[in-house]
JSON list of C-alpha atoms in Angstrom, two decimals:
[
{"chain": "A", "resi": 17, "resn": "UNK", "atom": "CA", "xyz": [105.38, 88.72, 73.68]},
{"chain": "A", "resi": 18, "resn": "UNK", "atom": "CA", "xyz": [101.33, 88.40, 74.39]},
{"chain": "A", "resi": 19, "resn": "UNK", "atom": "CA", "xyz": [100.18, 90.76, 76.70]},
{"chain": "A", "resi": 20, "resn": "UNK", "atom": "CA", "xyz": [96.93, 91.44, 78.30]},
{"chain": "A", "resi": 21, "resn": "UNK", "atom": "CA", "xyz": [94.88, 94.45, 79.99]},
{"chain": "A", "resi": 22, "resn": "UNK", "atom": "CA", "xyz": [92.08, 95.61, 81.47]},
{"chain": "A", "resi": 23, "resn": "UNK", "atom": "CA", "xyz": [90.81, 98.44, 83.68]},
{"chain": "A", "resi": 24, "resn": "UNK", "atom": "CA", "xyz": [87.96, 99.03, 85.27]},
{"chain": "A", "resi": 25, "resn": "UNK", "atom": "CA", "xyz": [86.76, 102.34, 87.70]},
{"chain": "A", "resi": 26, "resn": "UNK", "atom": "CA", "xyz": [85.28, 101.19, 91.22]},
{"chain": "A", "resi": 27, "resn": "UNK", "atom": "CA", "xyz": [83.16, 102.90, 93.58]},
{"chain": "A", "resi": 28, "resn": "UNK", "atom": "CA", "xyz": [85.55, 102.74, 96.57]},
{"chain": "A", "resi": 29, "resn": "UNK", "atom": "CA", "xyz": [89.22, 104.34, 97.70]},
{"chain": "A", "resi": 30, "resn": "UNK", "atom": "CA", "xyz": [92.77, 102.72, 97.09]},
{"chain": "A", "resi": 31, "resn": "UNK", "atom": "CA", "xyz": [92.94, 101.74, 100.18]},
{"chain": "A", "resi": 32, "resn": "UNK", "atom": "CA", "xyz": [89.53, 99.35, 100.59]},
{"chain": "A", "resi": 33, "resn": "UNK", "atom": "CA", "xyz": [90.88, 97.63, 97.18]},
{"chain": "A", "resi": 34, "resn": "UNK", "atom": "CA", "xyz": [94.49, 97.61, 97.81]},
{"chain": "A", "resi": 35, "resn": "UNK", "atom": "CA", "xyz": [93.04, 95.35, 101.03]},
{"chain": "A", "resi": 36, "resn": "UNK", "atom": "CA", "xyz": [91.04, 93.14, 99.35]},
{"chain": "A", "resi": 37, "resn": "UNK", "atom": "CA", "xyz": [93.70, 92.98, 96.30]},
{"chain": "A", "resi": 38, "resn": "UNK", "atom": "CA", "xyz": [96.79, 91.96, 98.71]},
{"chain": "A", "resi": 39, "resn": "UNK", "atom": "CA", "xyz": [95.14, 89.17, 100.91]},
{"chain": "A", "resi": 40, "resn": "UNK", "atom": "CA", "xyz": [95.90, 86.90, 98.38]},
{"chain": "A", "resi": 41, "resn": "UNK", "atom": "CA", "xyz": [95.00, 84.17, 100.55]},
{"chain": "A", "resi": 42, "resn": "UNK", "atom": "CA", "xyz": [90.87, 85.01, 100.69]},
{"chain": "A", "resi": 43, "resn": "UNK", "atom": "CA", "xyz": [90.91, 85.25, 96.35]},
{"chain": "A", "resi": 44, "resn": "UNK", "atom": "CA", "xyz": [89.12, 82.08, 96.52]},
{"chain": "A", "resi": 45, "resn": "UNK", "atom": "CA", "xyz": [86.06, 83.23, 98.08]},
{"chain": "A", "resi": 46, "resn": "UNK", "atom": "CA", "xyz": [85.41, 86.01, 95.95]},
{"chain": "A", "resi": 47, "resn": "UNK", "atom": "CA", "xyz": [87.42, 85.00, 92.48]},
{"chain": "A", "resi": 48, "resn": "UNK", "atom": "CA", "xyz": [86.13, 82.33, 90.21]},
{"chain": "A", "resi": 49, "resn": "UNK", "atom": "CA", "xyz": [89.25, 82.37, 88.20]},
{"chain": "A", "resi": 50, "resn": "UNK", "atom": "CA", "xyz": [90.70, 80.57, 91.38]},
{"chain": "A", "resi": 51, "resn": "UNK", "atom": "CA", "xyz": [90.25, 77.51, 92.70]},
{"chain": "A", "resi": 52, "resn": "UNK", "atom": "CA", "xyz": [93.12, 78.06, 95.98]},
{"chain": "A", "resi": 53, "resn": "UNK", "atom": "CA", "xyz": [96.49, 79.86, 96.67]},
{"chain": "A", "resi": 54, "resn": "UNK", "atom": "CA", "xyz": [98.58, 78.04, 99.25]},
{"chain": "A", "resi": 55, "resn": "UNK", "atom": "CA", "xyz": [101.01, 80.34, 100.69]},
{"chain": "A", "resi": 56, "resn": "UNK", "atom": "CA", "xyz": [104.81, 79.04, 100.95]},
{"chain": "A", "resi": 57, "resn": "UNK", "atom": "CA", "xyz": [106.82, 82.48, 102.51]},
{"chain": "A", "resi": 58, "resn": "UNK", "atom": "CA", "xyz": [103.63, 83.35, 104.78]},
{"chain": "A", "resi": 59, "resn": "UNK", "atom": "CA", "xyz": [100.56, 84.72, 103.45]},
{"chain": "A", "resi": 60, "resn": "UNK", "atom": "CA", "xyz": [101.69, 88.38, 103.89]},
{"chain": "A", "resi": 61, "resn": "UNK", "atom": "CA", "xyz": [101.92, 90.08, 100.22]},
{"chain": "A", "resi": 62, "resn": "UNK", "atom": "CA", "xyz": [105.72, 91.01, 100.29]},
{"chain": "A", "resi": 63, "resn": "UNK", "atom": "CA", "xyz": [108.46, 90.38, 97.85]},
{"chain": "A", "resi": 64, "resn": "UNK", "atom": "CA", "xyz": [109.73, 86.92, 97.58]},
{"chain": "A", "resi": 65, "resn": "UNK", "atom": "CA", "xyz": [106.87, 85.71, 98.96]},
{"chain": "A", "resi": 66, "resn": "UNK", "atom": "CA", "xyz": [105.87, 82.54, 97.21]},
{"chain": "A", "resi": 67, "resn": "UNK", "atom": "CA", "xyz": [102.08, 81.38, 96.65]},
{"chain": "A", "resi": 68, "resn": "UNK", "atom": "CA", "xyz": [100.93, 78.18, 94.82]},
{"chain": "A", "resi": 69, "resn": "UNK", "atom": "CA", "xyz": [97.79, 78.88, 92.60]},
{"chain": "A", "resi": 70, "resn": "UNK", "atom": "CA", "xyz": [95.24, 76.47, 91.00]},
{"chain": "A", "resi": 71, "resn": "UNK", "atom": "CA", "xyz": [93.32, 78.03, 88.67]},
{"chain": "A", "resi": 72, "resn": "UNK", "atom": "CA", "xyz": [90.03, 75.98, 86.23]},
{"chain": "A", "resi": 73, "resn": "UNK", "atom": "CA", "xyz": [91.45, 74.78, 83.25]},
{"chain": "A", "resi": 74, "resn": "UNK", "atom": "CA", "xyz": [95.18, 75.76, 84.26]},
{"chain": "A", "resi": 75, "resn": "UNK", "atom": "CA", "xyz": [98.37, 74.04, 85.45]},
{"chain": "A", "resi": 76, "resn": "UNK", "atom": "CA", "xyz": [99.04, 75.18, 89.58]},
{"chain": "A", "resi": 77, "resn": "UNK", "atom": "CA", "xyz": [102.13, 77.69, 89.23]},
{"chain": "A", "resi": 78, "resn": "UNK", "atom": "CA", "xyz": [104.30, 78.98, 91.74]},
{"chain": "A", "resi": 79, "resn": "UNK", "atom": "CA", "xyz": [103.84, 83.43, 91.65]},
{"chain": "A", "resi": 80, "resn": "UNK", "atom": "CA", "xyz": [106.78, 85.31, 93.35]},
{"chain": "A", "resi": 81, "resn": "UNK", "atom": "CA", "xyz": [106.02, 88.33, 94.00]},
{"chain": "A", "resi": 82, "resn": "UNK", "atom": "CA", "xyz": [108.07, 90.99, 92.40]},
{"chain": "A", "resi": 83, "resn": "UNK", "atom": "CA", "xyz": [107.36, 94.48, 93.27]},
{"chain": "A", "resi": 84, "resn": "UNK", "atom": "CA", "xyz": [104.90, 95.76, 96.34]},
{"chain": "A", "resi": 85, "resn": "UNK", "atom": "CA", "xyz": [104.22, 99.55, 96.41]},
{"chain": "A", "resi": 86, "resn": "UNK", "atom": "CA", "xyz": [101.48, 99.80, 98.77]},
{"chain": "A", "resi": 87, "resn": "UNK", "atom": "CA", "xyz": [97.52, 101.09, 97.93]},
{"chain": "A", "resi": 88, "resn": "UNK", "atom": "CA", "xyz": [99.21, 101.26, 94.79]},
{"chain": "A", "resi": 89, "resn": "UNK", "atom": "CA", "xyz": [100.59, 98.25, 92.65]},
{"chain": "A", "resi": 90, "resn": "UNK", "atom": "CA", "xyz": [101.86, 94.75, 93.29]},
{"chain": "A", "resi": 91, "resn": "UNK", "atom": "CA", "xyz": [103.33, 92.39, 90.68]},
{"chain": "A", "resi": 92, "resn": "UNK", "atom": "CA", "xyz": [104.11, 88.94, 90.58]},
{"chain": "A", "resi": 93, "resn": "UNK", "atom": "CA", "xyz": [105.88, 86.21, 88.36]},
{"chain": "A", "resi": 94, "resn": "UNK", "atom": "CA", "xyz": [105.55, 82.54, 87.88]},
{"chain": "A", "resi": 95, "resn": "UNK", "atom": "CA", "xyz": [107.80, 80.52, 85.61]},
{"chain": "A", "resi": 96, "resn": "UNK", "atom": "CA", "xyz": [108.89, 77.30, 84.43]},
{"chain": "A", "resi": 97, "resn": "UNK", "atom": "CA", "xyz": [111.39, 76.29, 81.44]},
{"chain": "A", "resi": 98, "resn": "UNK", "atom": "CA", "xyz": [111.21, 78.62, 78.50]},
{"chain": "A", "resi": 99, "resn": "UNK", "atom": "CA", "xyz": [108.38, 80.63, 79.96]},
{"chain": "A", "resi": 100, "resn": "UNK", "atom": "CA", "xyz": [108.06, 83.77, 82.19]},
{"chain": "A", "resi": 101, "resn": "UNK", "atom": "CA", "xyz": [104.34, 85.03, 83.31]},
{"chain": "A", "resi": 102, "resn": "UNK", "atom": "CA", "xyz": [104.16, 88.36, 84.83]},
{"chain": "A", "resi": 103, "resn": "UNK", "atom": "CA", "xyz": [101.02, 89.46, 86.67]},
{"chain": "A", "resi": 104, "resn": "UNK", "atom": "CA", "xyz": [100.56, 93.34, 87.62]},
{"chain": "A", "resi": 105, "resn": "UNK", "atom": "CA", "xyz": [97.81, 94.81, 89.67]},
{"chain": "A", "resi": 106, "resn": "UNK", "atom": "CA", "xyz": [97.76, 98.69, 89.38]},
{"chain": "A", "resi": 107, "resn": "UNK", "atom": "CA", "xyz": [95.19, 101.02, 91.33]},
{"chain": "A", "resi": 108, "resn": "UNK", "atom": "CA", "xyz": [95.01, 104.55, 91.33]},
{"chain": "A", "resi": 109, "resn": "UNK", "atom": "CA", "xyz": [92.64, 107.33, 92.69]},
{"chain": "A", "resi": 110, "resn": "UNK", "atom": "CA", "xyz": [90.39, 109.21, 90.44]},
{"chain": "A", "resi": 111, "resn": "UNK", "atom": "CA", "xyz": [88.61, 110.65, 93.01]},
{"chain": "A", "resi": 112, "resn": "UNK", "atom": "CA", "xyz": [87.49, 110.49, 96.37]},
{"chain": "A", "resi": 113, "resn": "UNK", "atom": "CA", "xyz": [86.01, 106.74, 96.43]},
{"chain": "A", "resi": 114, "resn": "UNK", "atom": "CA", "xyz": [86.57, 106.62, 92.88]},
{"chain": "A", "resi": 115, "resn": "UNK", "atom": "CA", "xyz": [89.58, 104.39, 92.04]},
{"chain": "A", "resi": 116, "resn": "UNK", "atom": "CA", "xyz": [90.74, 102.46, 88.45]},
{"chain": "A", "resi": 117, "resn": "UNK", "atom": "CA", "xyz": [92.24, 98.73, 88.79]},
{"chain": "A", "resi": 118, "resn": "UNK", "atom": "CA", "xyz": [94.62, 97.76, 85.93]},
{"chain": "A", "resi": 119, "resn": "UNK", "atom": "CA", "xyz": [95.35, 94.53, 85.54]},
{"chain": "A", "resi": 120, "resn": "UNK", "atom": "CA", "xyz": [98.01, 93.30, 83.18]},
{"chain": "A", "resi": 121, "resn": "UNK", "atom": "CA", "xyz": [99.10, 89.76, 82.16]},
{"chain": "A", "resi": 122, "resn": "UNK", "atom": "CA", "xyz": [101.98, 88.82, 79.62]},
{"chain": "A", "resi": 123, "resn": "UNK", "atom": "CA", "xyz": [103.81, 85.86, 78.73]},
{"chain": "A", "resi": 124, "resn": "UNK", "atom": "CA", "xyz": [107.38, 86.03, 78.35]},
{"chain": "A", "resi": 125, "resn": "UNK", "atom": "CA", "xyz": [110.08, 83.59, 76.94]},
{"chain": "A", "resi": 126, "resn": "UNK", "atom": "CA", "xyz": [110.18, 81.17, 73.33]},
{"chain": "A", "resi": 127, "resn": "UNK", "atom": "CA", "xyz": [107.54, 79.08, 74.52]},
{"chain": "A", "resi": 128, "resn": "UNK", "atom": "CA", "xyz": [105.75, 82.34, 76.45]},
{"chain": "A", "resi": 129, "resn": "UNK", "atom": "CA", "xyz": [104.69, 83.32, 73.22]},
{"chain": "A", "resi": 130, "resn": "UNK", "atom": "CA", "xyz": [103.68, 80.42, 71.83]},
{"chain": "A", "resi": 131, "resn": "UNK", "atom": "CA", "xyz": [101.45, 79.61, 75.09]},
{"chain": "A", "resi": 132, "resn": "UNK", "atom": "CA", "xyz": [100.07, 83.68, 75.17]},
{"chain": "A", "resi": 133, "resn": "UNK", "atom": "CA", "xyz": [98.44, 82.72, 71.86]},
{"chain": "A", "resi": 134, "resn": "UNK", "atom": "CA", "xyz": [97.17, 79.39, 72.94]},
{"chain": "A", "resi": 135, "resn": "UNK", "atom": "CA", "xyz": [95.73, 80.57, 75.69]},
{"chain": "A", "resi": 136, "resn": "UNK", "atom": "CA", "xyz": [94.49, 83.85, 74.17]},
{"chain": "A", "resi": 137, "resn": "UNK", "atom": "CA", "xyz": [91.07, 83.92, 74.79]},
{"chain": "A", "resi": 138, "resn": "UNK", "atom": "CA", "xyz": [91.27, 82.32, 78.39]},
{"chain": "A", "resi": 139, "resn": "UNK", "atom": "CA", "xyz": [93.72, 84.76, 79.74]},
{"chain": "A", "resi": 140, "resn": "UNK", "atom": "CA", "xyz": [91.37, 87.53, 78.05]},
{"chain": "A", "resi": 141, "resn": "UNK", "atom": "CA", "xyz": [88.09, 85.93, 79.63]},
{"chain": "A", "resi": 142, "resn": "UNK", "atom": "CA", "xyz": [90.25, 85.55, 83.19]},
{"chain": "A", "resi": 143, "resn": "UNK", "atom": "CA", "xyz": [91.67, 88.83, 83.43]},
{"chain": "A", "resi": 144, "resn": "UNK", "atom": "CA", "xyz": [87.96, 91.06, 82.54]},
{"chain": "A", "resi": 145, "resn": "UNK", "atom": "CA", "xyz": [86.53, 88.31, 85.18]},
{"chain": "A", "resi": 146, "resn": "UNK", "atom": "CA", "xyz": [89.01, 89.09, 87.66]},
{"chain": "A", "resi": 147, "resn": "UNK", "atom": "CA", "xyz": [88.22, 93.30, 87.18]},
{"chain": "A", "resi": 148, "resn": "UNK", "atom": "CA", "xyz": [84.43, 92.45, 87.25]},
{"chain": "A", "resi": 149, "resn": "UNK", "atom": "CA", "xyz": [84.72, 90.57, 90.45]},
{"chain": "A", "resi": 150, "resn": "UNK", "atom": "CA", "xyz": [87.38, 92.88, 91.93]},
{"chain": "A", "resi": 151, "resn": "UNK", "atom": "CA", "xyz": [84.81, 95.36, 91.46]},
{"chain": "A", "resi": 152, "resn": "UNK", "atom": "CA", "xyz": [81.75, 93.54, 93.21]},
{"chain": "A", "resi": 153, "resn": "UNK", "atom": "CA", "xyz": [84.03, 92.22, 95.98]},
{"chain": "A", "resi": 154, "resn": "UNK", "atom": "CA", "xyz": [85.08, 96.24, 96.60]},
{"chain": "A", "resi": 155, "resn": "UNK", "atom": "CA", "xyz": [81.52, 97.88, 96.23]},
{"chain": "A", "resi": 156, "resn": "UNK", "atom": "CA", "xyz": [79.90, 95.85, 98.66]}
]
């Protein structure tokens, strides 16, 4: 099963990125890897909660979200037939207003893996894009 990671340590507390992480809704604005997210449940991050995503280059998928443990991690899931794609967004504090972002990606499922390999170097691209911009969006 492909899987993919990154981390990076930003100049701000849990909280200030746990904000900006979990209103989904205003990625957009700040996240090239995202065209929109149209929420279904409510735009509130909580689980069940259902959000339609367009992404460049990407089919729009429908993310549940899975777990919620607040200023700390959230994690969501989008799947279709023979595929599950799990997305998990982990902060903690190093210091005070020093915090790391992990972000995680795999593909799940017989056609999962075939699709993690196709789309190896775009998930890889997405997800250091994502921490890079994460990290601008929090240290301004």
């Amino acid at each position: 099963m492909p899987s993919y990671q990154t981390s990076i340590t930003i100049d701000a507390s849990p909280e200030s990125i746990w904000q900006i992480l979990t209103t989904v809704v205003a990625w957009p604005r700040w996240l090239p890897t995202v065209n929109s997210i149209e929420p279904l449940d409510g735009d509130t991050l909580a689980i069940g909660h259902r959000f339609r995503i367009r992404q460049p280059k990407l089919q729009p998928a429908t993310w549940v979200v899975s777990k919620v443990e607040p200023n700390r991690r959230f994690e969501w899931r989008a799947s279709s037939p023979g595929v599950l794609m799990v997305a998990d967004h982990v902060i903690e504090s190093l210091a005070p207003g020093k915090t790391s972002a992990l972000l995680r990606f795999e593909f799940r499922g017989v056609v999962g893996s075939l699709l993690g390999l196709l789309f190896s170097s775009t998930t890889q691209r997405y997800i250091q894009q994502e921490a890079a911009s994460l990290k601008a969006a929090a240290e301004r």
